[in-house]
PDB file as gemmi writes it, atoms N, CA and C in Angstrom:
CRYST1    1.000    1.000    1.000  90.00  90.00  90.00 P 1                      
ATOM      1  N   MET A   1     -66.111 -48.075 -35.126  1.00  0.00           N  
ATOM      2  CA  MET A   1     -66.517 -47.325 -36.299  1.00  0.00           C  
ATOM      3  C   MET A   1     -65.961 -45.904 -36.247  1.00  0.00           C  
ATOM      4  N   LYS A   2     -66.011 -45.307 -35.052  1.00  0.00           N  
ATOM      5  CA  LYS A   2     -65.524 -43.940 -34.895  1.00  0.00           C  
ATOM      6  C   LYS A   2     -64.017 -43.860 -35.137  1.00  0.00           C  
ATOM      7  N   ASP A   3     -63.296 -44.903 -34.724  1.00  0.00           N  
ATOM      8  CA  ASP A   3     -61.850 -44.941 -34.952  1.00  0.00           C  
ATOM      9  C   ASP A   3     -61.537 -44.987 -36.450  1.00  0.00           C  
ATOM     10  N   GLN A   4     -62.349 -45.729 -37.196  1.00  0.00           N  
ATOM     11  CA  GLN A   4     -62.137 -45.824 -38.636  1.00  0.00           C  
ATOM     12  C   GLN A   4     -62.379 -44.481 -39.320  1.00  0.00           C  
ATOM     13  N   VAL A   5     -63.390 -43.753 -38.860  1.00  0.00           N  
ATOM     14  CA  VAL A   5     -63.687 -42.432 -39.419  1.00  0.00           C  
ATOM     15  C   VAL A   5     -62.534 -41.474 -39.130  1.00  0.00           C  
ATOM     16  N   ASN A   6     -62.030 -41.496 -37.909  1.00  0.00           N  
ATOM     17  CA  ASN A   6     -60.902 -40.629 -37.548  1.00  0.00           C  
ATOM     18  C   ASN A   6     -59.651 -40.985 -38.346  1.00  0.00           C  
ATOM     19  N   GLU A   7     -59.424 -42.278 -38.557  1.00  0.00           N  
ATOM     20  CA  GLU A   7     -58.269 -42.709 -39.346  1.00  0.00           C  
ATOM     21  C   GLU A   7     -58.414 -42.254 -40.800  1.00  0.00           C  
ATOM     22  N   MET A   8     -59.630 -42.338 -41.325  1.00  0.00           N  
ATOM     23  CA  MET A   8     -59.882 -41.902 -42.696  1.00  0.00           C  
ATOM     24  C   MET A   8     -59.650 -40.398 -42.825  1.00  0.00           C  
ATOM     25  N   LYS A   9     -60.119 -39.613 -41.859  1.00  0.00           N  
ATOM     26  CA  LYS A   9     -59.893 -38.166 -41.875  1.00  0.00           C  
ATOM     27  C   LYS A   9     -58.407 -37.853 -41.843  1.00  0.00           C  
ATOM     28  N   SER A  10     -57.673 -38.591 -41.039  1.00  0.00           N  
ATOM     29  CA  SER A  10     -56.224 -38.383 -40.946  1.00  0.00           C  
ATOM     30  C   SER A  10     -55.541 -38.698 -42.272  1.00  0.00           C  
ATOM     31  N   GLN A  11     -55.942 -39.790 -42.913  1.00  0.00           N  
ATOM     32  CA  GLN A  11     -55.360 -40.162 -44.198  1.00  0.00           C  
ATOM     33  C   GLN A  11     -55.685 -39.136 -45.276  1.00  0.00           C  
ATOM     34  N   VAL A  12     -56.903 -38.619 -45.263  1.00  0.00           N  
ATOM     35  CA  VAL A  12     -57.291 -37.597 -46.238  1.00  0.00           C  
ATOM     36  C   VAL A  12     -56.464 -36.329 -46.023  1.00  0.00           C  
ATOM     37  N   ALA A  13     -56.295 -35.922 -44.774  1.00  0.00           N  
ATOM     38  CA  ALA A  13     -55.505 -34.725 -44.475  1.00  0.00           C  
ATOM     39  C   ALA A  13     -54.051 -34.904 -44.905  1.00  0.00           C  
ATOM     40  N   GLU A  14     -53.466 -36.067 -44.639  1.00  0.00           N  
ATOM     41  CA  GLU A  14     -52.084 -36.328 -45.042  1.00  0.00           C  
ATOM     42  C   GLU A  14     -51.940 -36.316 -46.559  1.00  0.00           C  
ATOM     43  N   THR A  15     -52.903 -36.915 -47.249  1.00  0.00           N  
ATOM     44  CA  THR A  15     -52.865 -36.945 -48.708  1.00  0.00           C  
ATOM     45  C   THR A  15     -52.988 -35.543 -49.292  1.00  0.00           C  
ATOM     46  N   MET A  16     -53.886 -34.734 -48.744  1.00  0.00           N  
ATOM     47  CA  MET A  16     -54.058 -33.358 -49.215  1.00  0.00           C  
ATOM     48  C   MET A  16     -52.779 -32.553 -48.992  1.00  0.00           C  
ATOM     49  N   ALA A  17     -52.155 -32.728 -47.838  1.00  0.00           N  
ATOM     50  CA  ALA A  17     -50.906 -32.021 -47.545  1.00  0.00           C  
ATOM     51  C   ALA A  17     -49.817 -32.422 -48.538  1.00  0.00           C  
ATOM     52  N   THR A  18     -49.740 -33.709 -48.858  1.00  0.00           N  
ATOM     53  CA  THR A  18     -48.753 -34.188 -49.818  1.00  0.00           C  
ATOM     54  C   THR A  18     -49.019 -33.603 -51.203  1.00  0.00           C  
ATOM     55  N   LEU A  19     -50.277 -33.575 -51.610  1.00  0.00           N  
ATOM     56  CA  LEU A  19     -50.620 -33.037 -52.927  1.00  0.00           C  
ATOM     57  C   LEU A  19     -50.298 -31.551 -53.031  1.00  0.00           C  
ATOM     58  N   VAL A  20     -50.607 -30.787 -52.002  1.00  0.00           N  
ATOM     59  CA  VAL A  20     -50.328 -29.350 -52.023  1.00  0.00           C  
ATOM     60  C   VAL A  20     -48.825 -29.097 -52.039  1.00  0.00           C  
ATOM     61  N   THR A  21     -48.092 -29.841 -51.235  1.00  0.00           N  
ATOM     62  CA  THR A  21     -46.637 -29.699 -51.205  1.00  0.00           C  
ATOM     63  C   THR A  21     -46.031 -30.047 -52.565  1.00  0.00           C  
ATOM     64  N   THR A  22     -46.515 -31.108 -53.178  1.00  0.00           N  
ATOM     65  CA  THR A  22     -46.030 -31.503 -54.494  1.00  0.00           C  
ATOM     66  C   THR A  22     -46.343 -30.440 -55.541  1.00  0.00           C  
ATOM     67  N   ALA A  23     -47.526 -29.854 -55.456  1.00  0.00           N  
ATOM     68  CA  ALA A  23     -47.911 -28.799 -56.405  1.00  0.00           C  
ATOM     69  C   ALA A  23     -46.974 -27.595 -56.291  1.00  0.00           C  
ATOM     70  N   PHE A  24     -46.661 -27.189 -55.068  1.00  0.00           N  
ATOM     71  CA  PHE A  24     -45.735 -26.069 -54.891  1.00  0.00           C  
ATOM     72  C   PHE A  24     -44.335 -26.424 -55.397  1.00  0.00           C  
ATOM     73  N   GLY A  25     -43.927 -27.663 -55.216  1.00  0.00           N  
ATOM     74  CA  GLY A  25     -42.640 -28.101 -55.744  1.00  0.00           C  
ATOM     75  C   GLY A  25     -42.606 -28.032 -57.267  1.00  0.00           C  
ATOM     76  N   LEU A  26     -43.701 -28.424 -57.898  1.00  0.00           N  
ATOM     77  CA  LEU A  26     -43.785 -28.345 -59.356  1.00  0.00           C  
ATOM     78  C   LEU A  26     -43.729 -26.903 -59.837  1.00  0.00           C  
ATOM     79  N   ILE A  27     -44.428 -26.024 -59.148  1.00  0.00           N  
ATOM     80  CA  ILE A  27     -44.411 -24.600 -59.511  1.00  0.00           C  
ATOM     81  C   ILE A  27     -42.997 -24.032 -59.389  1.00  0.00           C  
ATOM     82  N   ALA A  28     -42.311 -24.380 -58.312  1.00  0.00           N  
ATOM     83  CA  ALA A  28     -40.935 -23.912 -58.131  1.00  0.00           C  
ATOM     84  C   ALA A  28     -40.023 -24.471 -59.230  1.00  0.00           C  
ATOM     85  N   ALA A  29     -40.206 -25.746 -59.581  1.00  0.00           N  
ATOM     86  CA  ALA A  29     -39.388 -26.345 -60.636  1.00  0.00           C  
ATOM     87  C   ALA A  29     -39.621 -25.651 -61.978  1.00  0.00           C  
ATOM     88  N   LEU A  30     -40.856 -25.328 -62.283  1.00  0.00           N  
ATOM     89  CA  LEU A  30     -41.147 -24.632 -63.537  1.00  0.00           C  
ATOM     90  C   LEU A  30     -40.543 -23.228 -63.549  1.00  0.00           C  
ATOM     91  N   ALA A  31     -40.558 -22.561 -62.406  1.00  0.00           N  
ATOM     92  CA  ALA A  31     -39.950 -21.226 -62.324  1.00  0.00           C  
ATOM     93  C   ALA A  31     -38.447 -21.316 -62.565  1.00  0.00           C  
ATOM     94  N   TRP A  32     -37.793 -22.294 -61.949  1.00  0.00           N  
ATOM     95  CA  TRP A  32     -36.357 -22.484 -62.166  1.00  0.00           C  
ATOM     96  C   TRP A  32     -36.071 -22.878 -63.608  1.00  0.00           C  
ATOM     97  N   ASN A  33     -36.956 -23.669 -64.191  1.00  0.00           N  
ATOM     98  CA  ASN A  33     -36.805 -24.063 -65.587  1.00  0.00           C  
ATOM     99  C   ASN A  33     -36.741 -22.830 -66.486  1.00  0.00           C  
ATOM    100  N   ASP A  34     -37.675 -21.914 -66.300  1.00  0.00           N  
ATOM    101  CA  ASP A  34     -37.687 -20.690 -67.104  1.00  0.00           C  
ATOM    102  C   ASP A  34     -36.451 -19.831 -66.851  1.00  0.00           C  
ATOM    103  N   ALA A  35     -36.042 -19.737 -65.592  1.00  0.00           N  
ATOM    104  CA  ALA A  35     -34.876 -18.913 -65.258  1.00  0.00           C  
ATOM    105  C   ALA A  35     -33.609 -19.475 -65.896  1.00  0.00           C  
ATOM    106  N   ILE A  36     -33.421 -20.770 -65.811  1.00  0.00           N  
ATOM    107  CA  ILE A  36     -32.217 -21.381 -66.374  1.00  0.00           C  
ATOM    108  C   ILE A  36     -32.223 -21.279 -67.899  1.00  0.00           C  
ATOM    109  N   LYS A  37     -33.383 -21.460 -68.511  1.00  0.00           N  
ATOM    110  CA  LYS A  37     -33.476 -21.298 -69.970  1.00  0.00           C  
ATOM    111  C   LYS A  37     -33.101 -19.880 -70.385  1.00  0.00           C  
ATOM    112  N   ALA A  38     -33.568 -18.894 -69.626  1.00  0.00           N  
ATOM    113  CA  ALA A  38     -33.252 -17.497 -69.951  1.00  0.00           C  
ATOM    114  C   ALA A  38     -31.755 -17.234 -69.822  1.00  0.00           C  
ATOM    115  N   ILE A  39     -31.130 -17.790 -68.802  1.00  0.00           N  
ATOM    116  CA  ILE A  39     -29.689 -17.610 -68.607  1.00  0.00           C  
ATOM    117  C   ILE A  39     -28.916 -18.239 -69.765  1.00  0.00           C  
ATOM    118  N   ILE A  40     -29.283 -19.445 -70.155  1.00  0.00           N  
ATOM    119  CA  ILE A  40     -28.597 -20.118 -71.253  1.00  0.00           C  
ATOM    120  C   ILE A  40     -28.797 -19.360 -72.552  1.00  0.00           C  
ATOM    121  N   THR A  41     -30.012 -18.874 -72.792  1.00  0.00           N  
ATOM    122  CA  THR A  41     -30.287 -18.101 -74.001  1.00  0.00           C  
ATOM    123  C   THR A  41     -29.440 -16.836 -74.024  1.00  0.00           C  
ATOM    124  N   GLU A  42     -29.236 -16.226 -72.867  1.00  0.00           N  
ATOM    125  CA  GLU A  42     -28.427 -15.015 -72.773  1.00  0.00           C  
ATOM    126  C   GLU A  42     -26.981 -15.282 -73.185  1.00  0.00           C  
ATOM    127  N   PHE A  43     -26.439 -16.423 -72.757  1.00  0.00           N  
ATOM    128  CA  PHE A  43     -25.042 -16.720 -73.038  1.00  0.00           C  
ATOM    129  C   PHE A  43     -24.833 -17.431 -74.370  1.00  0.00           C  
ATOM    130  N   VAL A  44     -25.725 -18.327 -74.749  1.00  0.00           N  
ATOM    131  CA  VAL A  44     -25.557 -19.112 -75.964  1.00  0.00           C  
ATOM    132  C   VAL A  44     -26.257 -18.454 -77.148  1.00  0.00           C  
ATOM    133  N   GLY A  45     -27.374 -17.842 -76.892  1.00  0.00           N  
ATOM    134  CA  GLY A  45     -28.160 -17.231 -77.966  1.00  0.00           C  
ATOM    135  C   GLY A  45     -29.193 -18.201 -78.511  1.00  0.00           C  
ATOM    136  N   LYS A  46     -30.071 -17.704 -79.378  1.00  0.00           N  
ATOM    137  CA  LYS A  46     -31.141 -18.534 -79.912  1.00  0.00           C  
ATOM    138  C   LYS A  46     -30.803 -19.099 -81.285  1.00  0.00           C  
ATOM    139  N   GLY A  47     -29.621 -18.845 -81.773  1.00  0.00           N  
ATOM    140  CA  GLY A  47     -29.259 -19.244 -83.124  1.00  0.00           C  
ATOM    141  C   GLY A  47     -29.362 -20.729 -83.377  1.00  0.00           C  
ATOM    142  N   ASN A  48     -28.856 -21.556 -82.480  1.00  0.00           N  
ATOM    143  CA  ASN A  48     -28.846 -22.994 -82.676  1.00  0.00           C  
ATOM    144  C   ASN A  48     -29.680 -23.640 -81.575  1.00  0.00           C  
ATOM    145  N   GLY A  49     -30.912 -23.981 -81.873  1.00  0.00           N  
ATOM    146  CA  GLY A  49     -31.840 -24.526 -80.881  1.00  0.00           C  
ATOM    147  C   GLY A  49     -31.389 -25.842 -80.291  1.00  0.00           C  
ATOM    148  N   ILE A  50     -30.844 -26.726 -81.127  1.00  0.00           N  
ATOM    149  CA  ILE A  50     -30.420 -28.036 -80.640  1.00  0.00           C  
ATOM    150  C   ILE A  50     -29.238 -27.901 -79.685  1.00  0.00           C  
ATOM    151  N   MET A  51     -28.284 -27.046 -80.025  1.00  0.00           N  
ATOM    152  CA  MET A  51     -27.124 -26.856 -79.146  1.00  0.00           C  
ATOM    153  C   MET A  51     -27.572 -26.270 -77.812  1.00  0.00           C  
ATOM    154  N   GLY A  52     -28.482 -25.307 -77.847  1.00  0.00           N  
ATOM    155  CA  GLY A  52     -28.987 -24.714 -76.613  1.00  0.00           C  
ATOM    156  C   GLY A  52     -29.705 -25.727 -75.740  1.00  0.00           C  
ATOM    157  N   LEU A  53     -30.519 -26.589 -76.371  1.00  0.00           N  
ATOM    158  CA  LEU A  53     -31.222 -27.629 -75.606  1.00  0.00           C  
ATOM    159  C   LEU A  53     -30.247 -28.637 -75.011  1.00  0.00           C  
ATOM    160  N   LEU A  54     -29.209 -28.966 -75.755  1.00  0.00           N  
ATOM    161  CA  LEU A  54     -28.211 -29.909 -75.252  1.00  0.00           C  
ATOM    162  C   LEU A  54     -27.465 -29.318 -74.056  1.00  0.00           C  
ATOM    163  N   ILE A  55     -27.066 -28.072 -74.175  1.00  0.00           N  
ATOM    164  CA  ILE A  55     -26.387 -27.406 -73.062  1.00  0.00           C  
ATOM    165  C   ILE A  55     -27.311 -27.326 -71.852  1.00  0.00           C  
ATOM    166  N   TYR A  56     -28.563 -26.986 -72.101  1.00  0.00           N  
ATOM    167  CA  TYR A  56     -29.564 -26.910 -71.030  1.00  0.00           C  
ATOM    168  C   TYR A  56     -29.705 -28.265 -70.332  1.00  0.00           C  
ATOM    169  N   ALA A  57     -29.807 -29.344 -71.104  1.00  0.00           N  
ATOM    170  CA  ALA A  57     -29.958 -30.680 -70.524  1.00  0.00           C  
ATOM    171  C   ALA A  57     -28.744 -31.067 -69.692  1.00  0.00           C  
ATOM    172  N   ILE A  58     -27.554 -30.740 -70.173  1.00  0.00           N  
ATOM    173  CA  ILE A  58     -26.329 -31.068 -69.438  1.00  0.00           C  
ATOM    174  C   ILE A  58     -26.268 -30.283 -68.124  1.00  0.00           C  
ATOM    175  N   ILE A  59     -26.566 -29.000 -68.193  1.00  0.00           N  
ATOM    176  CA  ILE A  59     -26.531 -28.169 -66.975  1.00  0.00           C  
ATOM    177  C   ILE A  59     -27.553 -28.660 -65.953  1.00  0.00           C  
ATOM    178  N   ILE A  60     -28.767 -28.959 -66.397  1.00  0.00           N  
ATOM    179  CA  ILE A  60     -29.802 -29.435 -65.486  1.00  0.00           C  
ATOM    180  C   ILE A  60     -29.404 -30.767 -64.866  1.00  0.00           C  
ATOM    181  N   THR A  61     -28.798 -31.643 -65.654  1.00  0.00           N  
ATOM    182  CA  THR A  61     -28.360 -32.936 -65.127  1.00  0.00           C  
ATOM    183  C   THR A  61     -27.292 -32.750 -64.061  1.00  0.00           C  
ATOM    184  N   ILE A  62     -26.332 -31.880 -64.313  1.00  0.00           N  
ATOM    185  CA  ILE A  62     -25.281 -31.616 -63.327  1.00  0.00           C  
ATOM    186  C   ILE A  62     -25.884 -31.042 -62.043  1.00  0.00           C  
ATOM    187  N   ILE A  63     -26.784 -30.082 -62.184  1.00  0.00           N  
ATOM    188  CA  ILE A  63     -27.435 -29.493 -61.010  1.00  0.00           C  
ATOM    189  C   ILE A  63     -28.223 -30.551 -60.236  1.00  0.00           C  
ATOM    190  N   ALA A  64     -28.949 -31.413 -60.947  1.00  0.00           N  
ATOM    191  CA  ALA A  64     -29.744 -32.448 -60.290  1.00  0.00           C  
ATOM    192  C   ALA A  64     -28.865 -33.434 -59.528  1.00  0.00           C  
ATOM    193  N   VAL A  65     -27.744 -33.824 -60.119  1.00  0.00           N  
ATOM    194  CA  VAL A  65     -26.836 -34.765 -59.454  1.00  0.00           C  
ATOM    195  C   VAL A  65     -26.236 -34.137 -58.201  1.00  0.00           C  
ATOM    196  N   ILE A  66     -25.765 -32.901 -58.316  1.00  0.00           N  
ATOM    197  CA  ILE A  66     -25.176 -32.214 -57.161  1.00  0.00           C  
ATOM    198  C   ILE A  66     -26.217 -32.028 -56.058  1.00  0.00           C  
ATOM    199  N   ALA A  67     -27.424 -31.607 -56.430  1.00  0.00           N  
ATOM    200  CA  ALA A  67     -28.478 -31.407 -55.434  1.00  0.00           C  
ATOM    201  C   ALA A  67     -28.836 -32.722 -54.750  1.00  0.00           C  
ATOM    202  N   THR A  68     -28.898 -33.803 -55.511  1.00  0.00           N  
ATOM    203  CA  THR A  68     -29.224 -35.105 -54.938  1.00  0.00           C  
ATOM    204  C   THR A  68     -28.152 -35.554 -53.950  1.00  0.00           C  
ATOM    205  N   ILE A  69     -26.899 -35.358 -54.304  1.00  0.00           N  
ATOM    206  CA  ILE A  69     -25.804 -35.733 -53.398  1.00  0.00           C  
ATOM    207  C   ILE A  69     -25.852 -34.901 -52.122  1.00  0.00           C  
ATOM    208  N   LEU A  70     -26.056 -33.588 -52.265  1.00  0.00           N  
ATOM    209  CA  LEU A  70     -26.111 -32.723 -51.081  1.00  0.00           C  
ATOM    210  C   LEU A  70     -27.278 -33.079 -50.173  1.00  0.00           C  
ATOM    211  N   ILE A  71     -28.429 -33.326 -50.749  1.00  0.00           N  
ATOM    212  CA  ILE A  71     -29.610 -33.687 -49.953  1.00  0.00           C  
ATOM    213  C   ILE A  71     -29.380 -35.014 -49.242  1.00  0.00           C  
ATOM    214  N   ALA A  72     -28.783 -35.978 -49.933  1.00  0.00           N  
ATOM    215  CA  ALA A  72     -28.500 -37.278 -49.316  1.00  0.00           C  
ATOM    216  C   ALA A  72     -27.539 -37.127 -48.142  1.00  0.00           C  
ATOM    217  N   ARG A  73     -26.544 -36.248 -48.287  1.00  0.00           N  
ATOM    218  CA  ARG A  73     -25.598 -36.031 -47.185  1.00  0.00           C  
ATOM    219  C   ARG A  73     -26.279 -35.383 -45.985  1.00  0.00           C  
ATOM    220  N   VAL A  74     -27.160 -34.442 -46.244  1.00  0.00           N  
ATOM    221  CA  VAL A  74     -27.852 -33.754 -45.149  1.00  0.00           C  
ATOM    222  C   VAL A  74     -28.763 -34.720 -44.406  1.00  0.00           C  
ATOM    223  N   LEU A  75     -29.449 -35.587 -45.150  1.00  0.00           N  
ATOM    224  CA  LEU A  75     -30.401 -36.491 -44.538  1.00  0.00           C  
ATOM    225  C   LEU A  75     -29.774 -37.755 -43.971  1.00  0.00           C  
ATOM    226  N   ALA A  76     -28.515 -38.016 -44.307  1.00  0.00           N  
ATOM    227  CA  ALA A  76     -27.848 -39.231 -43.829  1.00  0.00           C  
ATOM    228  C   ALA A  76     -27.661 -39.165 -42.323  1.00  0.00           C  
ATOM    229  N   LYS A  77     -27.853 -40.285 -41.721  1.00  0.00           N  
ATOM    230  CA  LYS A  77     -27.635 -40.366 -40.280  1.00  0.00           C  
ATOM    231  C   LYS A  77     -26.144 -40.473 -40.015  1.00  0.00           C  
ATOM    232  N   PRO A  78     -25.673 -39.817 -38.982  1.00  0.00           N  
ATOM    233  CA  PRO A  78     -24.243 -39.926 -38.683  1.00  0.00           C  
ATOM    234  C   PRO A  78     -23.893 -41.357 -38.283  1.00  0.00           C  
ATOM    235  N   ALA A  79     -22.707 -41.751 -38.647  1.00  0.00           N  
ATOM    236  CA  ALA A  79     -22.259 -43.116 -38.325  1.00  0.00           C  
ATOM    237  C   ALA A  79     -22.143 -43.275 -36.807  1.00  0.00           C  
ATOM    238  N   VAL A  80     -22.506 -44.428 -36.347  1.00  0.00           N  
ATOM    239  CA  VAL A  80     -22.424 -44.716 -34.914  1.00  0.00           C  
ATOM    240  C   VAL A  80     -20.967 -45.005 -34.585  1.00  0.00           C  
ATOM    241  N   GLN A  81     -20.468 -44.296 -33.596  1.00  0.00           N  
ATOM    242  CA  GLN A  81     -19.076 -44.503 -33.207  1.00  0.00           C  
ATOM    243  C   GLN A  81     -19.022 -45.453 -32.012  1.00  0.00           C  
ATOM    244  N   ALA A  82     -18.035 -46.290 -32.041  1.00  0.00           N  
ATOM    245  CA  ALA A  82     -17.844 -47.219 -30.930  1.00  0.00           C  
ATOM    246  C   ALA A  82     -17.320 -46.453 -29.722  1.00  0.00           C  
ATOM    247  N   VAL A  83     -17.895 -46.740 -28.597  1.00  0.00           N  
ATOM    248  CA  VAL A  83     -17.471 -46.099 -27.352  1.00  0.00           C  
ATOM    249  C   VAL A  83     -16.706 -47.139 -26.535  1.00  0.00           C  
ATOM    250  N   ARG A  84     -15.532 -46.742 -26.139  1.00  0.00           N  
ATOM    251  CA  ARG A  84     -14.703 -47.665 -25.368  1.00  0.00           C  
ATOM    252  C   ARG A  84     -14.512 -47.074 -23.987  1.00  0.00           C  
ATOM    253  N   ILE A  85     -14.884 -47.850 -23.019  1.00  0.00           N  
ATOM    254  CA  ILE A  85     -14.751 -47.386 -21.631  1.00  0.00           C  
ATOM    255  C   ILE A  85     -13.424 -47.918 -21.082  1.00  0.00           C  
ATOM    256  N   VAL A  86     -12.618 -46.982 -20.635  1.00  0.00           N  
ATOM    257  CA  VAL A  86     -11.314 -47.346 -20.094  1.00  0.00           C  
ATOM    258  C   VAL A  86     -11.356 -47.128 -18.591  1.00  0.00           C  
ATOM    259  N   GLU A  87     -10.954 -48.135 -17.877  1.00  0.00           N  
ATOM    260  CA  GLU A  87     -10.975 -48.016 -16.411  1.00  0.00           C  
ATOM    261  C   GLU A  87      -9.626 -47.605 -15.876  1.00  0.00           C  
TER     262      GLU A  87                                                      
END                                                                             
């Protein structure tokens, strides 16, 4: 019974840590969202809302793809190289 209680406490702590980390990630994403919108508005202007939103969507998509590729490369395990022993 005591083991089950300890396991439950561990699961609750892990879940809370995940939720807090996710919340901070969302806050950071919203901050970047506002910053990128301000930059696009500075260069494109507010005259054509649809064009600005389209440019914003394209830029965000490009950034997301590049970031995903870079993160995948960093997290990828290096390929195992064959070792040949020569006598």
